[in-house]
Short mmCIF file of C-alpha atoms in Angstrom, two decimals:
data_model
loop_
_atom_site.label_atom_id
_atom_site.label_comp_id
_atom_site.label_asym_id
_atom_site.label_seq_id
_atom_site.Cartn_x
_atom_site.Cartn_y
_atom_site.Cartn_z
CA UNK M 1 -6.61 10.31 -9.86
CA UNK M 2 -4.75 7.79 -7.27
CA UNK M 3 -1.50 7.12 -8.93
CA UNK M 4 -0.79 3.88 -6.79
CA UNK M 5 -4.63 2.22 -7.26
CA UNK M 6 -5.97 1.15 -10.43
CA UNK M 7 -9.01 2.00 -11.71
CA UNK M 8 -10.77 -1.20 -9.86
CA UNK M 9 -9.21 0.11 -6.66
CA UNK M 10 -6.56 -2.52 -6.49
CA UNK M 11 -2.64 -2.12 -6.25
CA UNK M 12 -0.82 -0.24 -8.80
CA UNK M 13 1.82 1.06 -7.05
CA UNK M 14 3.03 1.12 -3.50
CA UNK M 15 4.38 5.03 -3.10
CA UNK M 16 2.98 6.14 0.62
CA UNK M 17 0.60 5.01 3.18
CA UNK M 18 -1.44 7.72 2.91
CA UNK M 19 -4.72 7.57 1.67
CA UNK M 20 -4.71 3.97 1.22
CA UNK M 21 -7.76 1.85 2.33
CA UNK M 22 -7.46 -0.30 4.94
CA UNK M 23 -8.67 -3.29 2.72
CA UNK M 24 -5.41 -3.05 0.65
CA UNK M 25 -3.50 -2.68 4.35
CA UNK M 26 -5.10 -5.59 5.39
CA UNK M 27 -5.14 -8.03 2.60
CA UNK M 28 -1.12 -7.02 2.40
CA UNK M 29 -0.67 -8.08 6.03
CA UNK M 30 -2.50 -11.00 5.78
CA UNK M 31 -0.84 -12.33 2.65
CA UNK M 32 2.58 -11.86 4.66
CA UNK M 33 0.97 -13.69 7.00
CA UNK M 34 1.01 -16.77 4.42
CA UNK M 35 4.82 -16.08 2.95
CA UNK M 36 6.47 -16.17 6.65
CA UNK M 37 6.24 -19.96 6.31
CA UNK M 38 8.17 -19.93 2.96
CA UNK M 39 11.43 -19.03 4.70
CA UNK M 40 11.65 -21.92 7.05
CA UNK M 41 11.13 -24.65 4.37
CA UNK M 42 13.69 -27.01 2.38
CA UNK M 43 13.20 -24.95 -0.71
CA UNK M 44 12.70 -21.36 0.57
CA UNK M 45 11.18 -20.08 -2.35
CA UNK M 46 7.94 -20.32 -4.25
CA UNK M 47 7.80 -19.93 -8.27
CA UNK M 48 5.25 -16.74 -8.02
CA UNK M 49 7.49 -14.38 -9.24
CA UNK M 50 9.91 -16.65 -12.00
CA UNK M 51 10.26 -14.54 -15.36
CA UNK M 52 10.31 -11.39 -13.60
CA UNK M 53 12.59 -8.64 -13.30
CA UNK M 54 12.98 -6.53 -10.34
CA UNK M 55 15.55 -3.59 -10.09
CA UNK M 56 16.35 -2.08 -6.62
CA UNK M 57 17.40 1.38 -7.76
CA UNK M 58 19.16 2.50 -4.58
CA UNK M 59 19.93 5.99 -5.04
CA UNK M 60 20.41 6.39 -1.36
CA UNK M 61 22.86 4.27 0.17
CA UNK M 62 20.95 1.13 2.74
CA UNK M 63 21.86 -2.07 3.31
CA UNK M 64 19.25 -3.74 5.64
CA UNK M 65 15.99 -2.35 2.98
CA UNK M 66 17.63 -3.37 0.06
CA UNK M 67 18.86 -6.43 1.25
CA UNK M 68 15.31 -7.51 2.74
CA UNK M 69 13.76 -6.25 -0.65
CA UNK M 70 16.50 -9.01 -2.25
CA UNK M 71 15.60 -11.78 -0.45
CA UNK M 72 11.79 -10.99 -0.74
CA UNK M 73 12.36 -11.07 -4.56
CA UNK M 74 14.40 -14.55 -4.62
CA UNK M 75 12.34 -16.15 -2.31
CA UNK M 76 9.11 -15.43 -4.66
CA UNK M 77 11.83 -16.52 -7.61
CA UNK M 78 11.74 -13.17 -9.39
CA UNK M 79 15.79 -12.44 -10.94
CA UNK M 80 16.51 -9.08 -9.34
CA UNK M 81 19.04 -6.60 -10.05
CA UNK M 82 20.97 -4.09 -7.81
CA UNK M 83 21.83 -0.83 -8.55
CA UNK M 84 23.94 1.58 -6.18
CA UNK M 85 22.96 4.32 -8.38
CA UNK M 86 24.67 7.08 -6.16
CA UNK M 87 27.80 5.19 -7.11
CA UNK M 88 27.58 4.92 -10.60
CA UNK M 89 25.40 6.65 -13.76
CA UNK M 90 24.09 9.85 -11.08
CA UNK M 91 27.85 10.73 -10.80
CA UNK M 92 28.19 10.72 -14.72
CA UNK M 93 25.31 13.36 -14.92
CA UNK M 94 22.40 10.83 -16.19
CA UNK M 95 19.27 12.15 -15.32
CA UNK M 96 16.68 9.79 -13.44
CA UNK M 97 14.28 9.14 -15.96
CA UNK M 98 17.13 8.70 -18.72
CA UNK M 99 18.02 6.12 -15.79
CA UNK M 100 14.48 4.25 -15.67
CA UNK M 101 13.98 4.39 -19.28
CA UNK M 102 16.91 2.21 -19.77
CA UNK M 103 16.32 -0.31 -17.23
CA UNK M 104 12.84 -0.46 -19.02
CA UNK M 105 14.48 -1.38 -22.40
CA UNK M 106 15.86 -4.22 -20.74
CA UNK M 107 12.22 -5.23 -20.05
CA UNK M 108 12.06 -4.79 -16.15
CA UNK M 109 8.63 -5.23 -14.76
CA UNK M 110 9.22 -3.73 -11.18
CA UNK M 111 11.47 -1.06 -9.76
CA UNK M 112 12.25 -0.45 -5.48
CA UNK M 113 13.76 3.04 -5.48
CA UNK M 114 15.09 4.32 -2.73
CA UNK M 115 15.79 8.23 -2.80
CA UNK M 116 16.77 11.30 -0.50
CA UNK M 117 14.58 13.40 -2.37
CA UNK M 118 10.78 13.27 -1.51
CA UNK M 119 8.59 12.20 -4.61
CA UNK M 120 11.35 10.18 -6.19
CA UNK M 121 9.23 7.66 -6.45
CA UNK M 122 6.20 8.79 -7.53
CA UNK M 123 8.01 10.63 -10.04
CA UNK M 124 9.15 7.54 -11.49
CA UNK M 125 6.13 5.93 -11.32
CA UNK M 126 3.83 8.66 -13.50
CA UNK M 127 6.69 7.98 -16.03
CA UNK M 128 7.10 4.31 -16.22
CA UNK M 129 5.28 2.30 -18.69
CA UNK M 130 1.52 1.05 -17.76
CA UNK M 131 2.98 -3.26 -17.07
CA UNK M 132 6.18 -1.68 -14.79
CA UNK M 133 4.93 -1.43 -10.76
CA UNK M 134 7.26 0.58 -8.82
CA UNK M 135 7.58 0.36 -5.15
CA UNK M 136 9.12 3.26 -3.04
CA UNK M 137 11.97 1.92 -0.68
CA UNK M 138 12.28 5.51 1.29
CA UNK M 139 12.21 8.84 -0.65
CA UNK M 140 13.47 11.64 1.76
CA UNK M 141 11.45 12.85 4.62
CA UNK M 142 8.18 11.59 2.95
CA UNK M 143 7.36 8.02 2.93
CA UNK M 144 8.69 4.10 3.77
CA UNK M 145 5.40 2.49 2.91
CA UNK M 146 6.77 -1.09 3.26
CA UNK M 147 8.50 0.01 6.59
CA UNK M 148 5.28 0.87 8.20
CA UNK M 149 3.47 -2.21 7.04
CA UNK M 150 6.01 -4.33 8.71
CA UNK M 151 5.49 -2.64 11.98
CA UNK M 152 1.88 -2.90 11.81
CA UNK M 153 2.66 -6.76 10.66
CA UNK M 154 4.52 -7.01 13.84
CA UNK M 155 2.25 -5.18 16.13
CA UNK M 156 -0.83 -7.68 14.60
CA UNK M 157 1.73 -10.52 15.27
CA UNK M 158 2.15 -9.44 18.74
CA UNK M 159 -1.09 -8.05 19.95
CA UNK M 160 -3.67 -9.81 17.94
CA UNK M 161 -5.76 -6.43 17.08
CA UNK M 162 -5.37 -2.83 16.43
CA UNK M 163 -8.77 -1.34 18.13
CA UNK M 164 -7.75 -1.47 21.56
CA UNK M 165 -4.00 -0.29 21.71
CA UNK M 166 -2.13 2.61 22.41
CA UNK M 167 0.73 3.20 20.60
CA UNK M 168 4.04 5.83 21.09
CA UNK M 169 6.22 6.88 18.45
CA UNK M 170 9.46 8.40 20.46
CA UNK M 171 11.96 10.32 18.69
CA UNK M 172 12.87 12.33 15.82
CA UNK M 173 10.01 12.11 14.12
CA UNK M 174 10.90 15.39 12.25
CA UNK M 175 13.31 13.76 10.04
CA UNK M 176 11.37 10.43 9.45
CA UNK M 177 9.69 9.09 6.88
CA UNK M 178 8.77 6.15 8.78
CA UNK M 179 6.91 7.67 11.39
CA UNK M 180 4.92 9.06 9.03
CA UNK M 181 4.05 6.21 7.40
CA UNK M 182 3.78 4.42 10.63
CA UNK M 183 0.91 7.42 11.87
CA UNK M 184 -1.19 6.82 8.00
CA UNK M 185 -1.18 3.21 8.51
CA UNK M 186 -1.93 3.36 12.52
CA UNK M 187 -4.87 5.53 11.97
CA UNK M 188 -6.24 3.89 9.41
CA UNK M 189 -6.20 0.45 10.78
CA UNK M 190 -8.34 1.82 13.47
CA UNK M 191 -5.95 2.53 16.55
CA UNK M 192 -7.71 4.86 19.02
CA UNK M 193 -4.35 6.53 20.34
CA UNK M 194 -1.48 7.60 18.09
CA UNK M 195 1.45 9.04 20.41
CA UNK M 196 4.27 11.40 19.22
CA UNK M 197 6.76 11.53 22.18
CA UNK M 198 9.62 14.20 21.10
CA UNK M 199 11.70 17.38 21.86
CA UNK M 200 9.58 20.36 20.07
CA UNK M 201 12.66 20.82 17.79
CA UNK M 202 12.50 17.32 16.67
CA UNK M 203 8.92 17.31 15.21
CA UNK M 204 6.91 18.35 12.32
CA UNK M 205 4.86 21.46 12.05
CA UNK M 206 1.72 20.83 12.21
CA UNK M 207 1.86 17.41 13.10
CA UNK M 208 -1.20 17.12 15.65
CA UNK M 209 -3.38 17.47 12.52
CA UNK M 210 -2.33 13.61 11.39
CA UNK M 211 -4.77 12.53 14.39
CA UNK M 212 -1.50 12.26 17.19
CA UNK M 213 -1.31 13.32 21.00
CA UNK M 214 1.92 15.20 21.21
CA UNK M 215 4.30 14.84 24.43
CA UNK M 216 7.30 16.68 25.34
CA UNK M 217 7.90 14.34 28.04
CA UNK M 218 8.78 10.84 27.77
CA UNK M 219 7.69 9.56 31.19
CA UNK M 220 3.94 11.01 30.90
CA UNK M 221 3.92 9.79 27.30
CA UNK M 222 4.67 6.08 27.82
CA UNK M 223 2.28 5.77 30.54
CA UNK M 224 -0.16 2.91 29.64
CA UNK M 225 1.36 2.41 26.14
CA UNK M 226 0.92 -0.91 24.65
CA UNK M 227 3.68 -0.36 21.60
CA UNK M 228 6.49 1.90 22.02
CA UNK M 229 8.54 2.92 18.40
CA UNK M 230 11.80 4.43 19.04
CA UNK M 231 12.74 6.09 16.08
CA UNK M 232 16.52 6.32 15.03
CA UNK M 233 17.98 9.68 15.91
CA UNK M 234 18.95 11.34 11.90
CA UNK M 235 22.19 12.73 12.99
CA UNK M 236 23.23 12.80 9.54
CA UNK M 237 20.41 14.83 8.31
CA UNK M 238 20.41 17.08 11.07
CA UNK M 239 21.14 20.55 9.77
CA UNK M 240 21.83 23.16 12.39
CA UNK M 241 21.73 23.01 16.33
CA UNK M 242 18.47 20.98 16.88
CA UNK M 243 19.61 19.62 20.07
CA UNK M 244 22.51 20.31 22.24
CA UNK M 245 24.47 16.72 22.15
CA UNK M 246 23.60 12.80 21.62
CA UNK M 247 24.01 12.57 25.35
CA UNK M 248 21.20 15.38 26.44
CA UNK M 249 19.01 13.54 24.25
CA UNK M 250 19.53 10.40 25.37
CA UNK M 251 19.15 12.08 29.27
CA UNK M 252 15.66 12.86 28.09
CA UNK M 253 14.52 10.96 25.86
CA UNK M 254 16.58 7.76 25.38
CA UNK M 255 14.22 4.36 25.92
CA UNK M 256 15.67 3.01 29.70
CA UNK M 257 14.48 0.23 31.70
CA UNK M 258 13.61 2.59 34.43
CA UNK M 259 11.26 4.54 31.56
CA UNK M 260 9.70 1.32 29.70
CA UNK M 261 8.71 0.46 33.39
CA UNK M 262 6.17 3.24 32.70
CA UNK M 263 4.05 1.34 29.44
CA UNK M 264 2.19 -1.39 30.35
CA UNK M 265 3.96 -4.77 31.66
CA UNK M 266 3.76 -6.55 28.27
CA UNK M 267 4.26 -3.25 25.64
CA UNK M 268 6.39 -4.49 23.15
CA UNK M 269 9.55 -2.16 21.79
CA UNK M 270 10.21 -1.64 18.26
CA UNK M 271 12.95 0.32 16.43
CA UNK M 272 13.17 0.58 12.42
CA UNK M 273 16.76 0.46 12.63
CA UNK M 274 19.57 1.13 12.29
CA UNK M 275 19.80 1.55 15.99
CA UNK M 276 22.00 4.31 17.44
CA UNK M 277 22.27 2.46 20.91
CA UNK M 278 22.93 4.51 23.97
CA UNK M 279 21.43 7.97 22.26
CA UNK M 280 17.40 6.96 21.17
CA UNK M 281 17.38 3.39 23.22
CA UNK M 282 19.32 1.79 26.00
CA UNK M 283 21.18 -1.33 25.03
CA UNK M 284 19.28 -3.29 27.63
CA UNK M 285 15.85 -2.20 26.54
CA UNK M 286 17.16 -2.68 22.65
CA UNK M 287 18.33 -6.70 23.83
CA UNK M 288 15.53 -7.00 26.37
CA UNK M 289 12.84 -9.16 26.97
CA UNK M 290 10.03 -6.86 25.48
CA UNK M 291 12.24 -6.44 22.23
CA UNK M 292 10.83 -7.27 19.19
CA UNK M 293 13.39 -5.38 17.05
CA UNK M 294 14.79 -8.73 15.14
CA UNK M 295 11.29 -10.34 14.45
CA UNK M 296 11.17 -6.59 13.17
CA UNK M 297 13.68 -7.68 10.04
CA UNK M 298 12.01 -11.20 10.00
CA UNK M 299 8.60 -9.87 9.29
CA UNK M 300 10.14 -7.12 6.81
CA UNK M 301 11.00 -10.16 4.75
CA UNK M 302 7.16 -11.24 4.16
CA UNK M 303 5.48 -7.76 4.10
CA UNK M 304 7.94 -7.17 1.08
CA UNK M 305 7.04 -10.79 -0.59
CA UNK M 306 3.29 -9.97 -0.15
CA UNK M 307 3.82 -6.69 -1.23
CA UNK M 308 5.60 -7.48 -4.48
CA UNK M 309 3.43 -10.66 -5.10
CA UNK M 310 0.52 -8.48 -5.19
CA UNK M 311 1.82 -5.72 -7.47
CA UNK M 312 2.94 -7.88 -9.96
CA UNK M 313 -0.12 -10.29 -9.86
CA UNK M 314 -2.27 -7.41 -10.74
CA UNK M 315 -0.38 -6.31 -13.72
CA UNK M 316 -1.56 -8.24 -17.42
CA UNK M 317 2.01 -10.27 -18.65
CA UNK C 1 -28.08 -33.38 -15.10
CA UNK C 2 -28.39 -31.77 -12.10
CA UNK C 3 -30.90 -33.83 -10.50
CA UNK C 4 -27.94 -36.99 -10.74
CA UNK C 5 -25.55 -35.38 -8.89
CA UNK C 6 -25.02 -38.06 -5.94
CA UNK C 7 -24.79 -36.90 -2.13
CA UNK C 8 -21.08 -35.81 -1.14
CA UNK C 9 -21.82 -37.60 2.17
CA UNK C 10 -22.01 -41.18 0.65
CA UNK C 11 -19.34 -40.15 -1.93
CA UNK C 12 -16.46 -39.42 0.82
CA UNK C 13 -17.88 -42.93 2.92
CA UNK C 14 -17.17 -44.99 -0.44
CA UNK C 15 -14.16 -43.11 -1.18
CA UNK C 16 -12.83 -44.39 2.15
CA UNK C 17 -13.89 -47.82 1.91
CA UNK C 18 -12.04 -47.68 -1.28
CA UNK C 19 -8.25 -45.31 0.31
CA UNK C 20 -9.00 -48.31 3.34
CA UNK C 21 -6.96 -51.17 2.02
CA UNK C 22 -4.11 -49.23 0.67
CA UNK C 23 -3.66 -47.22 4.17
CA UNK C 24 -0.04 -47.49 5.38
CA UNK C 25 1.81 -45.89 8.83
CA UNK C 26 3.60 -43.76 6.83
CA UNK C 27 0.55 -42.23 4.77
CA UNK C 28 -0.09 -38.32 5.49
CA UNK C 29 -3.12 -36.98 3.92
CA UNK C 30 -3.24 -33.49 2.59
CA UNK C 31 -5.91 -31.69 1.94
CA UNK C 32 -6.14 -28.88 -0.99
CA UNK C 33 -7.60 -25.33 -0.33
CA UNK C 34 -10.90 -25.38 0.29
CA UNK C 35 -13.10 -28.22 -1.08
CA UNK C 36 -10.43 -30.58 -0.61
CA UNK C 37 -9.37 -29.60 2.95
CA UNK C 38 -13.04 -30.55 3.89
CA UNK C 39 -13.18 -33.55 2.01
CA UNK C 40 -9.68 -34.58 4.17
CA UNK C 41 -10.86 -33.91 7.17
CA UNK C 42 -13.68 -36.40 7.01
CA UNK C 43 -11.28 -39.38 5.32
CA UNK C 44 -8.71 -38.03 8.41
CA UNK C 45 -11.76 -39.27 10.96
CA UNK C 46 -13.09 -42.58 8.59
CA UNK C 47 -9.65 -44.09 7.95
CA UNK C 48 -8.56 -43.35 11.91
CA UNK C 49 -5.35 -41.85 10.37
CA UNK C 50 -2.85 -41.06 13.13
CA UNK C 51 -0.83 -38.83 11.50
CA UNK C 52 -1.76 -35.25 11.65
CA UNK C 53 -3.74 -33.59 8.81
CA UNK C 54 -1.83 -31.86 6.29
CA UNK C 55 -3.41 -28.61 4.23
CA UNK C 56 -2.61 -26.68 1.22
CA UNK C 57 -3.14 -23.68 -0.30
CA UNK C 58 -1.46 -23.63 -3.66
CA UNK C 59 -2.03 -19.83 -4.70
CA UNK C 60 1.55 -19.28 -4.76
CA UNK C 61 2.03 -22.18 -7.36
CA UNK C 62 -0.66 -21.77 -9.98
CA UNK C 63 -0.04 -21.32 -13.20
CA UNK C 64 -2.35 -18.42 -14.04
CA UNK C 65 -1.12 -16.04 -11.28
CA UNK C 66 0.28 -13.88 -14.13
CA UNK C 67 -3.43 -13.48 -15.80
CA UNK C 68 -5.40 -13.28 -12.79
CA UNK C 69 -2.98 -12.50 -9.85
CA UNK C 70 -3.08 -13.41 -6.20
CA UNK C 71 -5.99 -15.03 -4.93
CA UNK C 72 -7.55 -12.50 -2.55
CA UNK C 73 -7.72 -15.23 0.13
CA UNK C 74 -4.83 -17.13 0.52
CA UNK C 75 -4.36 -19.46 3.44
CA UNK C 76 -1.16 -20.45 4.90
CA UNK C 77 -0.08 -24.22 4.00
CA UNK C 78 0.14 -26.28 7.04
CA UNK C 79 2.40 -29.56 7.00
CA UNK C 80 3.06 -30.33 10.53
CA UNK C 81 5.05 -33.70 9.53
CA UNK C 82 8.40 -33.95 7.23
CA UNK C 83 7.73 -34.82 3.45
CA UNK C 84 10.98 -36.94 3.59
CA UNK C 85 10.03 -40.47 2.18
CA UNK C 86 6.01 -40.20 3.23
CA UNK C 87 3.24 -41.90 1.06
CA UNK C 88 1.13 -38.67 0.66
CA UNK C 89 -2.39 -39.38 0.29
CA UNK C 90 -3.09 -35.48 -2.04
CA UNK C 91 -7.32 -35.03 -1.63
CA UNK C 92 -9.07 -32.30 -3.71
CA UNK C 93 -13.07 -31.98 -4.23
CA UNK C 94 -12.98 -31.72 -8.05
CA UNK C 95 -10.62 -32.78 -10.83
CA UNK C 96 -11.22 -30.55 -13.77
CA UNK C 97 -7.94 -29.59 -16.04
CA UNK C 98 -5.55 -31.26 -13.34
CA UNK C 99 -3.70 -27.71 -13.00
CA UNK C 100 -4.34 -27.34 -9.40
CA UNK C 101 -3.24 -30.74 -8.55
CA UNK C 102 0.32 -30.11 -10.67
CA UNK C 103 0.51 -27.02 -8.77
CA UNK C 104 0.05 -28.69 -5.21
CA UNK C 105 2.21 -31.55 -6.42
CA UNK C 106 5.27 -28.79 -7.36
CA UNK C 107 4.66 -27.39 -3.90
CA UNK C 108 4.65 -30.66 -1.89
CA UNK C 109 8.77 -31.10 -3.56
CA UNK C 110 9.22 -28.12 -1.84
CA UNK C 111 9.08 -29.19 1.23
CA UNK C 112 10.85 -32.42 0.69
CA UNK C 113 11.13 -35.68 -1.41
CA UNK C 114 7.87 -37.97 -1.03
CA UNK C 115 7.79 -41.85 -1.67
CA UNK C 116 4.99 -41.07 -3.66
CA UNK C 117 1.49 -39.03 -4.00
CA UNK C 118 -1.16 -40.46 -4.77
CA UNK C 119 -4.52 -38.40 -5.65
CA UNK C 120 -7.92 -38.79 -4.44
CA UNK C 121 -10.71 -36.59 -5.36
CA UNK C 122 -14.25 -36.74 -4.43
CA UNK C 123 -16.03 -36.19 -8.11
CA UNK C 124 -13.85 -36.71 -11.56
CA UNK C 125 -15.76 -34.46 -13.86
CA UNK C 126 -13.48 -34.98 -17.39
CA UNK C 127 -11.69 -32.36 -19.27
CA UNK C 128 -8.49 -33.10 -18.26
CA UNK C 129 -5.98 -30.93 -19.65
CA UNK C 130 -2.54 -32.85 -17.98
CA UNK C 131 -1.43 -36.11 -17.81
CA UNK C 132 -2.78 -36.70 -14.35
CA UNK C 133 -5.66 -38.78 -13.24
CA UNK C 134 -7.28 -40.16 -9.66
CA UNK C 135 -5.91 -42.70 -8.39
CA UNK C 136 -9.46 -42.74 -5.95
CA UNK C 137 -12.66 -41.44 -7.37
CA UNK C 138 -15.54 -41.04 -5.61
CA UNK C 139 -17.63 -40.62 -8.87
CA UNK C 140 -17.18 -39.79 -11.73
CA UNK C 141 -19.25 -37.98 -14.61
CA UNK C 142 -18.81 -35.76 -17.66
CA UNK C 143 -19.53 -31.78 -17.23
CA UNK C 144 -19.91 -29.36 -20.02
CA UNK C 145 -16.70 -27.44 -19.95
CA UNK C 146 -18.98 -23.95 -19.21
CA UNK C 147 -20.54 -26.12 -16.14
CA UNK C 148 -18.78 -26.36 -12.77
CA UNK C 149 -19.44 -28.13 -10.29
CA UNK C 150 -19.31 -27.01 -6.59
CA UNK C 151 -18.93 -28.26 -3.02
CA UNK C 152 -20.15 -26.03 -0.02
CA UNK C 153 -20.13 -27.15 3.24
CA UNK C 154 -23.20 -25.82 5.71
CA UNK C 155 -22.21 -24.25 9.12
CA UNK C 156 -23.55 -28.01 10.41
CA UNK C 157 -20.82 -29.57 8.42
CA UNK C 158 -23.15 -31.25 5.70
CA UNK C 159 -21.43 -31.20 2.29
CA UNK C 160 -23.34 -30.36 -1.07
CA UNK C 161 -22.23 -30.93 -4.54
CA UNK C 162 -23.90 -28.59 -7.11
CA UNK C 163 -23.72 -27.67 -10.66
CA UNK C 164 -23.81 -24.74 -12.24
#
């Protein structure tokens, strides 16, 4: 059984990328495509959401998800809730589900959890009762669905169509959940080349068998790219000597002008943030012309209105 | 009954004979999602309006979204022109219950504070549930409340009212 379809195939729960049809990909980007509008209005909110309770249970600290998964709520009307749960009930020993079953009894229909463990989420979500959706906001290495459906929201916005595009993924894709989610939701939507561009130290085991071209080298893998993600070096969760220093990396594989003259003339850049600038991307390339880094956060904004309107229309009240 | 059903065609000239008179500068029709957005764009062309056409998809602002959820096809709204003290000429296909027209009327405040709204529709079929009524008809009828009646446009354009 699919724990994030329901039995009609529609939206239960968003936990990964993987294995979801691209029907439910597409008919999430294309209902962003009918929130962006909302933001730029005299009332920036619609009454989708009004009566409902969302709770962003952040048990890994972020400011830029939860804050995007905030706003989404508001602007669809929904009263939402933050919890920094690292700061408060984890510390007194109160076990997750002990957690969730609380916020439950205070009748919340949707929780965002964000956590450093991988299956957080889903682990919430085969416990949760049958009208709660719960939406995973990052669990460890794994997954950051709505993360890679705002990149492909942005790559649609900028290039029109997925069938004719390569696209790079540069960086330490080892430690990232987005890129994964970023390769499921590539290959599914039909994009003929998937690039991983990395140091062999910096990438998955194993990771050819997603359907990605693996390069060593940055120069041959831009060549002819028509997206280039630069992924956001994990210095924090880098365990051990995976790479000499910030400064070798950024020798070899640090986004220049010089190296995004190597993609085609209009590739667009991307970067999930937050940026470490001067180590993954140049500060030129990251304010440049081809940057689409702050439509990036715009777009984020819809994809997680969309995403939420959806989960909670298909639930019974 | 469905034999009388008149031809959309004539019903949308009459209608604009009828919107003619009443036709200011400041009038902005909008058109609702997807009957009605057909139905506008012919009173757009008849009435020689010169402000741009406004559209609206209301799926965010119905009142059953909790029961049946998001429509699988919604369609950005589109008003190119600011709400701020306009005479907004609202045109649907079919008033049934009047839910979908207080749903576009909430949505409309959204985006600023109109003079007023009035509502045209091209068939009044009865079985009003609201307060809210045409203020332009282009015909109306009584339909069994387990009939509906439909407008489809042909790739040519050509409108067709059923019932079913």
């Amino acid at each position: 059984m699919n724990l994030q379809l329901n039995p009609d195939g529609s939206l239960r729960h968003l936990l990964t990328l993987d294995g979801l049809p691209r029907t439910i990909l597409t008919h999430i980007l294309d209902t962003a495509e009918s929130f962006m509008d909302v933001g730029e209005r005299e009332v920036k909110k619609v009454p989708l959401l009004r009566g409902k309770s969302i709770f962003n249970l952040f048990f890994e600290p972020s400011t830029r998800t939860r804050t995007t998964f905030e706003i989404a709520a508001k602007r669809l009307s929904a009263d939402v809730v933050n919890l920094n749960i690292a700061t408060s009930s984890q510390t007194k020993g109160e076990a997750i589900l002990d957690t969730v079953d609380n916020l439950a009894a205070m009748h919340a229909d949707m929780f965002i959890v964000r956590h450093a463990q991988s299956g957080a989420a889903h682990f919430i979500a085969r416990n949760v009762a049958p009208h709660i959706s719960v939406v995973n906001a990052g669990d460890g290495r794994h997954s950051h669905p709505t993360q890679g459906l705002l990149d492909m929201f942005t790559i649609r916005r900028f290039k029109g169509e997925f069938h004719n595009l390569t696209v790079a993924i540069v960086g330490d894709v080892l430690h990232s959940r987005v890129a994964r989610s970023q390769i499921h939701a590539l290959t599914t939507l039909g994009v003929p080349e998937v690039r991983v561009i990395a140091p062999k130290t910096l990438l998955p085991t194993g990771v050819e068998q997603m359907g990605v071209k693996v390069y060593h080298d940055l120069e041959a893998g831009l060549h002819g790219c028509d997206v280039i993600i630069t992924l956001r070096l994990q210095s924090e969760r880098m365990k051990g000597a995976l790479l000499p220093s910030a400064q070798e990396y950024f020798k070899f594989f640090g986004l220049t002008p010089a190296k995004l003259a190597l993609a085609k003339p209009d590739a667009i850049v991307m970067h999930p943030g937050p940026m470490n600038r001067g180590v993954e991307i140049d500060s030129e390339v990251a304010d440049g012309p081809q940057s689409v880094i702050l439509p990036q956060v715009t777009y984020g904004i819809a994809v997680r209105m969309a995403v939420m309107a959806i989960l909670a229309g298909g639930t019974t009240a | 009954m469905p034999a009388s059903l008149p031809d959309a065609n004539t019903l949308i000239t009459r209608l604009a004979d009828a919107i003619a008179p009443t036709l200011t500068p400041n009038t902005f029709i909008v058109g609702i999602h997807t009957g009605g957005v057909w139905v506008a764009e012919r009173l757009h062309v008849l009435l020689r309006c010169t402000q741009p056409l406004g559209t609206l998809d209301i799926s965010f602002y119905r009142d059953d979204f909790s029961r049946i959820g998001l429509h699988p096809q919604v369609k950005p709204s589109n008003l190119p022109v600011d709400l701020e003290g306009r005479d907004i000429l609202l045109v649907d296909d079919v008033l049934h219950s009047g839910r979908t027209v207080r749903a576009a009327m909430n949505e409309l405040f959204d985006y600023g504070r109109p003079a007023s709204i009035r509502l045209a529709v091209l068939v009044d079929r009865g079985g009003h549930e609201l307060p809210i009524r045409p203020d332009f008809a282009g015909h109306t009828l009584t339909v069994p409340s387990n009939q509906n009646i439909n407008l489809s446009r042909l790739d040519d354009g050509h409108l067709t009212l059923t019932l079913a």
